[in-house]
Coordinates of C-alpha atoms in Angstrom, one line a residue:
M128 CA 3.5 31.5 -17.4
P129 CA 4.3 35.1 -18.5
D130 CA 2.8 37.9 -16.5
A131 CA 1.1 41.1 -17.9
T132 CA 4.4 42.5 -18.9
G133 CA 5.2 39.5 -21.0
T134 CA 7.9 38.2 -18.8
R135 CA 7.9 34.9 -16.8
P136 CA 7.9 35.2 -13.0
V137 CA 11.2 34.7 -11.3
G138 CA 12.0 31.0 -10.9
A139 CA 9.0 29.9 -13.1
I140 CA 10.2 27.2 -15.6
D141 CA 8.7 26.9 -19.0
R142 CA 5.4 25.0 -19.4
R143 CA 6.8 22.1 -21.5
S144 CA 9.7 21.4 -19.1
G145 CA 7.3 21.8 -16.1
R146 CA 4.9 19.2 -17.5
G147 CA 7.8 16.9 -18.4
L148 CA 9.0 17.1 -14.8
D149 CA 5.5 16.4 -13.5
W150 CA 5.1 13.3 -15.6
L151 CA 8.7 12.1 -15.0
N152 CA 8.0 12.1 -11.2
F153 CA 4.7 10.4 -11.8
F154 CA 6.0 7.5 -13.9
V155 CA 9.2 7.1 -11.9
A156 CA 7.0 6.5 -8.8
N157 CA 5.2 3.8 -10.9
L158 CA 8.5 2.2 -11.7
Q159 CA 9.8 2.2 -8.1
T160 CA 6.5 0.7 -6.8
A161 CA 7.3 -2.6 -8.5
F162 CA 10.1 -3.1 -6.1
G163 CA 7.9 -2.9 -3.0
P164 CA 5.9 -5.7 -1.4
F165 CA 5.4 -7.2 -4.9
I166 CA 8.8 -8.8 -4.9
A167 CA 8.0 -10.8 -1.7
V168 CA 4.7 -12.0 -3.2
Y169 CA 6.3 -12.9 -6.5
L170 CA 9.2 -14.8 -5.0
T171 CA 6.9 -16.7 -2.6
Q172 CA 4.9 -17.9 -5.6
E173 CA 8.2 -19.0 -7.2
H174 CA 8.7 -21.3 -4.1
W175 CA 11.4 -19.2 -2.4
T176 CA 11.7 -19.6 1.3
Q177 CA 11.1 -16.6 3.6
G178 CA 14.8 -16.7 4.5
Q179 CA 15.9 -16.6 0.9
I180 CA 13.5 -13.7 0.2
G181 CA 14.8 -11.8 3.2
Q182 CA 18.4 -12.3 2.0
A183 CA 17.5 -10.9 -1.5
L184 CA 15.7 -7.9 0.0
S185 CA 18.6 -7.3 2.4
I186 CA 21.0 -7.2 -0.6
G187 CA 18.9 -4.5 -2.2
T188 CA 18.7 -2.5 1.1
I189 CA 22.5 -2.7 1.7
T190 CA 23.3 -1.7 -1.8
A191 CA 21.0 1.3 -1.6
M192 CA 22.6 2.4 1.6
A193 CA 26.1 1.9 0.4
S194 CA 25.4 3.6 -3.0
Q195 CA 23.9 6.9 -1.6
M196 CA 27.1 9.0 -1.6
P197 CA 28.8 7.3 -4.6
A198 CA 25.7 7.7 -6.8
G199 CA 25.4 11.3 -5.7
A200 CA 29.0 11.9 -6.6
V201 CA 28.4 10.4 -10.1
V202 CA 25.4 12.6 -10.7
D203 CA 27.4 15.7 -9.6
A204 CA 30.2 14.7 -12.0
L205 CA 27.8 14.4 -15.0
R206 CA 27.1 17.8 -16.4
N207 CA 24.2 16.4 -18.4
K208 CA 21.6 15.3 -15.7
H209 CA 19.4 13.9 -18.4
V210 CA 22.0 11.2 -19.1
A211 CA 22.1 10.4 -15.3
A212 CA 18.3 10.1 -15.1
G213 CA 17.8 8.2 -18.3
S214 CA 20.6 5.7 -17.5
A215 CA 19.0 5.1 -14.1
I216 CA 15.5 4.5 -15.6
V217 CA 16.9 2.1 -18.2
A218 CA 18.8 0.2 -15.4
I219 CA 15.6 -0.1 -13.3
I220 CA 13.7 -1.4 -16.4
L221 CA 16.4 -4.0 -16.9
S222 CA 16.0 -5.0 -13.2
C223 CA 12.3 -5.4 -13.7
L224 CA 12.7 -7.6 -16.7
M225 CA 15.5 -9.7 -15.1
L226 CA 13.2 -10.4 -12.1
A227 CA 10.3 -11.3 -14.4
V228 CA 12.2 -13.6 -16.7
L229 CA 14.8 -15.1 -14.4
P230 CA 13.5 -15.6 -10.8
F231 CA 16.7 -17.4 -9.7
R232 CA 19.2 -16.6 -7.0
L233 CA 22.0 -15.0 -9.1
P234 CA 19.8 -13.0 -11.5
V235 CA 17.6 -11.7 -8.6
T236 CA 20.7 -10.7 -6.7
V237 CA 22.1 -8.8 -9.7
A238 CA 18.7 -7.2 -10.3
E239 CA 18.5 -6.0 -6.6
I240 CA 22.1 -4.6 -6.8
L241 CA 21.3 -2.8 -10.1
H242 CA 18.1 -1.4 -8.8
G243 CA 19.7 -0.3 -5.6
F244 CA 22.4 1.8 -7.3
A245 CA 20.1 3.1 -10.1
S246 CA 17.5 4.3 -7.5
C247 CA 20.2 6.2 -5.7
M248 CA 21.1 7.9 -9.0
L249 CA 17.6 8.5 -10.2
N250 CA 16.1 10.6 -7.3
P251 CA 19.2 12.9 -7.1
A252 CA 19.2 13.3 -10.8
I253 CA 15.6 14.4 -10.8
A254 CA 16.3 16.8 -8.0
A255 CA 19.3 18.2 -9.9
L256 CA 17.1 18.7 -13.0
T257 CA 14.6 20.6 -10.9
L258 CA 17.4 22.7 -9.4
S259 CA 18.9 23.6 -12.8
L260 CA 15.5 24.4 -14.3
V261 CA 14.5 26.8 -11.5
A262 CA 18.0 28.3 -11.4
A263 CA 18.0 28.9 -15.2
A264 CA 14.6 30.7 -14.9
S265 CA 15.8 33.0 -12.1
I266 CA 17.4 36.4 -12.1
D267 CA 20.3 37.9 -10.1
G268 CA 19.9 40.2 -7.2
P269 CA 18.4 39.9 -3.7
A270 CA 14.8 39.9 -4.8
G271 CA 15.6 37.4 -7.5
G272 CA 17.4 35.3 -4.9
F273 CA 14.4 35.2 -2.6
A274 CA 12.0 34.4 -5.5
A275 CA 14.3 31.6 -6.7
S276 CA 14.3 30.1 -3.2
A277 CA 10.5 30.3 -3.0
A278 CA 10.1 28.9 -6.5
L279 CA 12.4 26.0 -5.7
G280 CA 10.4 25.0 -2.6
A281 CA 7.1 25.1 -4.6
R282 CA 8.7 23.0 -7.4
F283 CA 10.0 20.4 -5.0
G284 CA 6.5 20.3 -3.5
R285 CA 5.0 19.7 -6.9
N286 CA 7.5 16.9 -7.6
A287 CA 6.5 15.2 -4.4
S288 CA 2.8 15.6 -5.2
F289 CA 3.1 13.9 -8.6
A290 CA 5.3 11.2 -7.1
S291 CA 2.7 10.5 -4.4
V292 CA -0.1 10.2 -7.0
G293 CA 2.1 8.0 -9.1
N294 CA 2.7 5.7 -6.1
A295 CA -1.0 5.4 -5.4
V296 CA -1.9 4.7 -9.0
A297 CA 0.9 2.2 -9.5
A298 CA 0.0 0.3 -6.3
G299 CA -3.6 -0.1 -7.6
L300 CA -2.6 -1.1 -11.1
M301 CA 0.0 -3.6 -10.0
G302 CA -2.2 -5.0 -7.3
G303 CA -5.0 -5.5 -10.0
V304 CA -2.6 -7.0 -12.5
G305 CA -1.1 -9.3 -9.9
W306 CA -4.6 -10.5 -8.9
L307 CA -6.0 -10.8 -12.5
V308 CA -2.9 -12.2 -14.2
S309 CA 0.1 -13.1 -12.0
A310 CA 2.7 -11.6 -9.7
R311 CA 5.2 -11.9 -12.5
A312 CA 3.1 -9.6 -14.7
T313 CA 3.6 -6.7 -12.2
F314 CA 7.3 -6.5 -13.2
F315 CA 6.5 -6.5 -16.9
L316 CA 4.0 -3.7 -16.1
G317 CA 6.6 -1.8 -14.2
A318 CA 9.0 -1.9 -17.1
V319 CA 6.3 -0.8 -19.6
L320 CA 5.3 2.1 -17.3
A321 CA 8.9 3.4 -17.4
I322 CA 8.6 4.2 -21.2
P323 CA 6.4 7.2 -20.7
G324 CA 8.9 8.4 -18.1
L325 CA 11.7 8.4 -20.7
L326 CA 9.5 10.4 -23.0
A327 CA 8.7 12.8 -20.2
L328 CA 12.5 13.2 -19.6
R329 CA 12.9 14.2 -23.2
A330 CA 10.4 17.0 -22.8
I331 CA 12.5 18.7 -20.1
A332 CA 14.8 21.4 -21.5
H333 CA 18.5 21.1 -21.3
T334 CA 20.0 24.0 -19.3
A335 CA 23.6 25.0 -19.5
P336 CA 25.0 26.4 -16.2
V337 CA 26.2 30.0 -16.4
A338 CA 28.3 31.4 -13.6
G339 CA 26.3 33.7 -11.3
K340 CA 23.0 32.9 -13.0
A341 CA 21.9 29.4 -13.9
D342 CA 24.4 27.8 -11.7
N343 CA 23.6 29.8 -8.6
P344 CA 21.3 32.8 -9.1
G345 CA 22.0 35.5 -6.5
G346 CA 23.5 32.8 -4.3
A347 CA 19.9 31.8 -3.5
I348 CA 20.0 28.1 -4.3
G349 CA 22.5 25.3 -4.5
S350 CA 24.4 24.2 -7.5
A351 CA 24.0 20.8 -9.3
V352 CA 27.2 21.2 -11.2
E353 CA 30.6 19.8 -9.9
P354 CA 33.2 22.6 -9.6
P355 CA 36.1 22.1 -12.1
G356 CA 39.3 20.8 -10.7
E357 CA 37.8 19.5 -7.4
N358 CA 37.6 15.8 -6.7
V359 CA 34.9 14.1 -4.6
W360 CA 36.9 14.0 -1.4
Q361 CA 37.6 17.8 -1.6
G362 CA 33.9 18.5 -2.2
L363 CA 33.0 16.2 0.7
R364 CA 35.4 18.0 3.0
R365 CA 33.9 21.3 2.0
L366 CA 30.4 20.0 2.9
L367 CA 31.6 18.5 6.2
R368 CA 32.7 21.9 7.4
D369 CA 29.1 23.0 7.6
R370 CA 27.7 22.1 11.0
R371 CA 24.2 22.4 9.7
L372 CA 24.7 19.4 7.6
F373 CA 25.4 17.2 10.6
A374 CA 22.5 18.8 12.5
F375 CA 20.1 18.1 9.6
A376 CA 21.5 14.5 9.2
V377 CA 20.6 13.9 12.9
C378 CA 17.1 15.2 12.2
V379 CA 16.8 12.9 9.2
A380 CA 18.0 9.9 11.1
L381 CA 15.6 10.5 14.0
F382 CA 12.7 11.2 11.6
H383 CA 13.1 7.8 10.1
L384 CA 13.9 6.1 13.4
S385 CA 10.4 7.3 14.4
N386 CA 8.6 6.8 11.1
A387 CA 9.8 3.6 9.4
G388 CA 8.7 1.2 12.1
M389 CA 5.3 2.7 12.7
L390 CA 3.2 1.2 9.9
P391 CA 4.7 -2.4 10.3
L392 CA 3.7 -2.3 14.0
A393 CA 0.3 -1.0 13.1
A394 CA -0.1 -3.7 10.4
G395 CA 0.5 -6.4 13.0
Q396 CA -2.1 -4.8 15.2
V397 CA -4.6 -4.5 12.4
T398 CA -4.1 -8.2 11.4
R399 CA -5.0 -9.4 14.9
Q400 CA -8.1 -7.1 15.1
A401 CA -9.5 -7.0 11.6
G402 CA -9.3 -10.7 10.5
H403 CA -10.2 -11.1 6.8
L404 CA -10.5 -7.3 6.4
A405 CA -6.9 -6.8 7.3
E406 CA -5.6 -6.4 3.7
L407 CA -8.2 -3.8 3.0
V408 CA -7.4 -1.8 6.1
I409 CA -3.7 -2.0 5.4
A410 CA -4.2 -0.8 1.8
A411 CA -6.2 2.2 3.1
C412 CA -3.4 2.9 5.6
I413 CA -1.0 3.1 2.6
L414 CA -3.2 5.0 0.2
A415 CA -4.7 7.6 2.6
P416 CA -1.4 9.3 3.5
Q417 CA -0.5 9.3 -0.2
L418 CA -3.6 11.4 -0.9
V419 CA -2.6 13.8 1.9
V420 CA 1.0 14.1 0.5
S421 CA -0.3 14.9 -3.0
L422 CA -2.5 17.7 -1.6
L423 CA -0.1 19.2 0.9
S424 CA 3.3 18.9 -0.8
P425 CA 3.0 22.0 -3.1
R426 CA 1.6 24.1 -0.2
I427 CA 4.4 23.0 2.1
G428 CA 7.0 23.9 -0.6
R429 CA 5.5 27.4 -0.9
W430 CA 5.4 27.9 2.9
A431 CA 9.0 26.8 3.2
G432 CA 10.0 29.4 0.6
L433 CA 8.0 32.2 2.5
V434 CA 8.6 31.5 6.2
G435 CA 11.7 29.3 6.2
R436 CA 12.5 25.6 6.6
R437 CA 12.6 25.3 10.4
P438 CA 9.0 26.7 11.2
V439 CA 7.5 24.3 8.6
M440 CA 9.5 21.3 10.0
L441 CA 8.5 22.1 13.6
V442 CA 4.8 22.2 12.7
C443 CA 4.7 19.2 10.4
F444 CA 7.2 16.9 12.2
A445 CA 5.0 17.3 15.3
A446 CA 2.7 14.8 13.7
L447 CA 5.3 12.1 14.4
P448 CA 5.1 11.9 18.2
V449 CA 1.4 12.5 18.1
R450 CA 0.8 9.6 15.8
G451 CA 2.9 7.3 17.9
V452 CA 1.0 8.2 21.1
L453 CA -2.4 7.7 19.4
M454 CA -1.3 4.3 18.0
A455 CA -0.2 3.3 21.5
M456 CA -3.8 3.7 22.8
G457 CA -4.9 0.6 20.9
P458 CA -7.3 2.2 18.4
S459 CA -9.7 0.2 16.2
P460 CA -8.6 -0.7 12.7
W461 CA -10.5 2.1 11.0
M462 CA -9.2 4.6 13.5
I463 CA -5.7 3.5 12.6
V464 CA -6.5 4.6 9.0
A465 CA -7.5 8.0 10.3
I466 CA -4.4 8.3 12.4
Q467 CA -2.3 7.4 9.4
L468 CA -3.4 10.7 7.8
L469 CA -0.8 12.3 10.2
D470 CA 1.8 10.3 8.3
G471 CA 0.8 12.2 5.2
L472 CA 1.5 15.5 6.9
S473 CA 5.0 14.6 8.2
S474 CA 5.9 12.7 5.0
A475 CA 4.9 15.5 2.8
A476 CA 7.1 17.9 4.8
F477 CA 10.0 15.5 4.7
G478 CA 9.7 14.8 1.0
V479 CA 10.0 18.6 0.3
M480 CA 12.6 19.4 2.9
M481 CA 15.1 16.7 2.0
P482 CA 16.1 18.2 -1.4
L483 CA 15.3 21.8 -0.4
V484 CA 17.7 21.8 2.6
A485 CA 20.3 19.9 0.6
S486 CA 20.1 22.7 -1.9
D487 CA 20.6 25.3 0.9
L488 CA 23.5 23.5 2.3
S489 CA 25.3 23.0 -1.0
R490 CA 25.2 26.6 -2.1
G491 CA 28.5 27.5 -3.6
T492 CA 29.9 24.0 -3.4
G493 CA 28.5 22.3 -6.5
R494 CA 27.9 19.2 -4.4
F495 CA 24.1 19.1 -4.2
N496 CA 23.8 15.4 -5.0
L497 CA 26.7 14.4 -2.8
C498 CA 24.9 16.3 0.0
L499 CA 21.7 14.3 -0.8
G500 CA 23.7 11.1 -0.7
F501 CA 25.1 11.9 2.7
L502 CA 21.6 12.7 4.0
G503 CA 20.2 9.5 2.3
T504 CA 22.7 7.5 4.2
A505 CA 21.5 9.0 7.5
M506 CA 17.9 8.2 6.4
G507 CA 18.7 4.6 5.6
A508 CA 20.4 4.1 9.0
G509 CA 17.5 5.5 10.9
A510 CA 15.0 3.4 9.0
A511 CA 17.0 0.2 9.4
L512 CA 17.3 0.7 13.2
S513 CA 13.6 1.7 13.5
T514 CA 12.1 -1.6 12.3
T515 CA 14.6 -3.6 14.4
L516 CA 14.1 -1.5 17.5
A517 CA 10.3 -1.3 17.2
G518 CA 10.0 -5.1 16.6
A519 CA 12.2 -5.9 19.6
V520 CA 10.3 -3.6 22.0
A521 CA 6.8 -4.7 20.6
D522 CA 7.6 -8.3 21.5
V523 CA 7.5 -7.2 25.1
S524 CA 4.7 -4.6 24.8
L525 CA 3.1 -3.3 21.6
P526 CA 2.0 0.0 23.2
L527 CA 5.5 0.5 24.5
G528 CA 6.9 -0.1 20.9
F529 CA 4.7 2.8 19.6
L530 CA 5.8 5.0 22.6
V531 CA 9.5 4.4 21.8
L532 CA 8.8 5.5 18.2
A533 CA 6.9 8.5 19.5
A534 CA 9.9 9.4 21.7
A535 CA 12.2 9.3 18.6
G536 CA 9.8 11.6 16.9
G537 CA 9.9 14.0 19.9
A538 CA 13.7 13.8 19.7
C539 CA 13.5 14.8 16.0
L540 CA 11.5 17.9 16.9
L541 CA 14.0 18.8 19.6
A542 CA 16.9 18.4 17.2
V543 CA 15.2 20.7 14.7
W544 CA 14.5 23.3 17.4
L545 CA 17.8 23.2 19.3
L546 CA 20.4 22.0 16.7
L547 CA 19.3 23.1 13.3
A548 CA 19.9 26.7 12.2
E549 CA 17.7 28.1 9.5
T550 CA 19.1 27.3 6.1
A551 CA 16.8 29.3 3.8
P552 CA 18.4 32.3 2.1
L553 CA 15.6 34.6 3.3
T554 CA 16.1 38.4 2.8
K555 CA 14.3 41.5 3.8
V556 CA 13.9 42.4 0.1
R557 CA 11.1 40.4 -1.4
P558 CA 9.8 40.5 -5.0
A559 CA 7.0 42.9 -5.5

């Protein structure tokens, strides 16, 4: 909003676009939730075997991992990020409808592939829209550069907050519809919930990049626009020259190596201890961290803009090893819910830092989404290894499985401390 002088603060986007971005994140989270555990429930009711369900889900996972960098390159190449986001939303709607109408091997496989690639386009496209809006609202100069960086962190935090609330609301709605109607109905609901997301996308202003201002104000934030005359491989080579990219990719992989396997192990422990209350406890383990994420993400974004990325990561990522050690102590089911609140702290920080650091690393390259794709590949690799490793170790000893994941979290902290240089464009000149 404008200040007393009638001007908008540096990096503050207009209200209509801001609201549109809020609701876009909210409804996109609704849409993505349909492709969580509901697929397994639905296909089980359609008399699929567990092996067939596992194969279908694996196809989606492999597609998502393989699509990270190509999808990022596509988003970079499209100057109109609205087209990228809108096309991805429509593709995911089609995936929902295909699953609901045709629960057979080939259509489900096509739906998983379509969803995997579209998801890899959608999240970078939303991040690119955010980047462009904040950049277009910023001014040149060192003070403007600092303010732009701080505003970008706050905006990414707000995105994560609305996405977290959307996830929680969608999980409740789809669970209720699945219980009252059928598992098939959850996919129709997911498709319907995407329509307000398309309307929210229309409310976001189109911003045309201007050299030195909208594209990269004061050199403070990254560019979401592909440089003319440069192909994907040239852009990738430019990114790969930055050692901080590899350092952060190691941090990302270790974070998910520690985090991804934690809740599945805890779910097994809860199932053995809680009996018929297991579903209720597991639901609380999912929803409670989402509440923490929604509350903390905007604050974490502001802190990252004020004090830098590394201090925030060092504080918030410390929740990973602490959570693993506490889980290894064999707590009661409801204590596990309390411990899961630590997941909200670390996940809130990661959800903000992923696009924010990618923006820092891509300054001057125009390869923001390609950078996100590279980091997304590291994230997928860490998550895939986490569940496999945790399950194998837990077969020998459940507490040892949690301790291995805690050790990975400790390694993530060490990587942030020892390998990762500060990426924020902090200056001594701050806006008055």
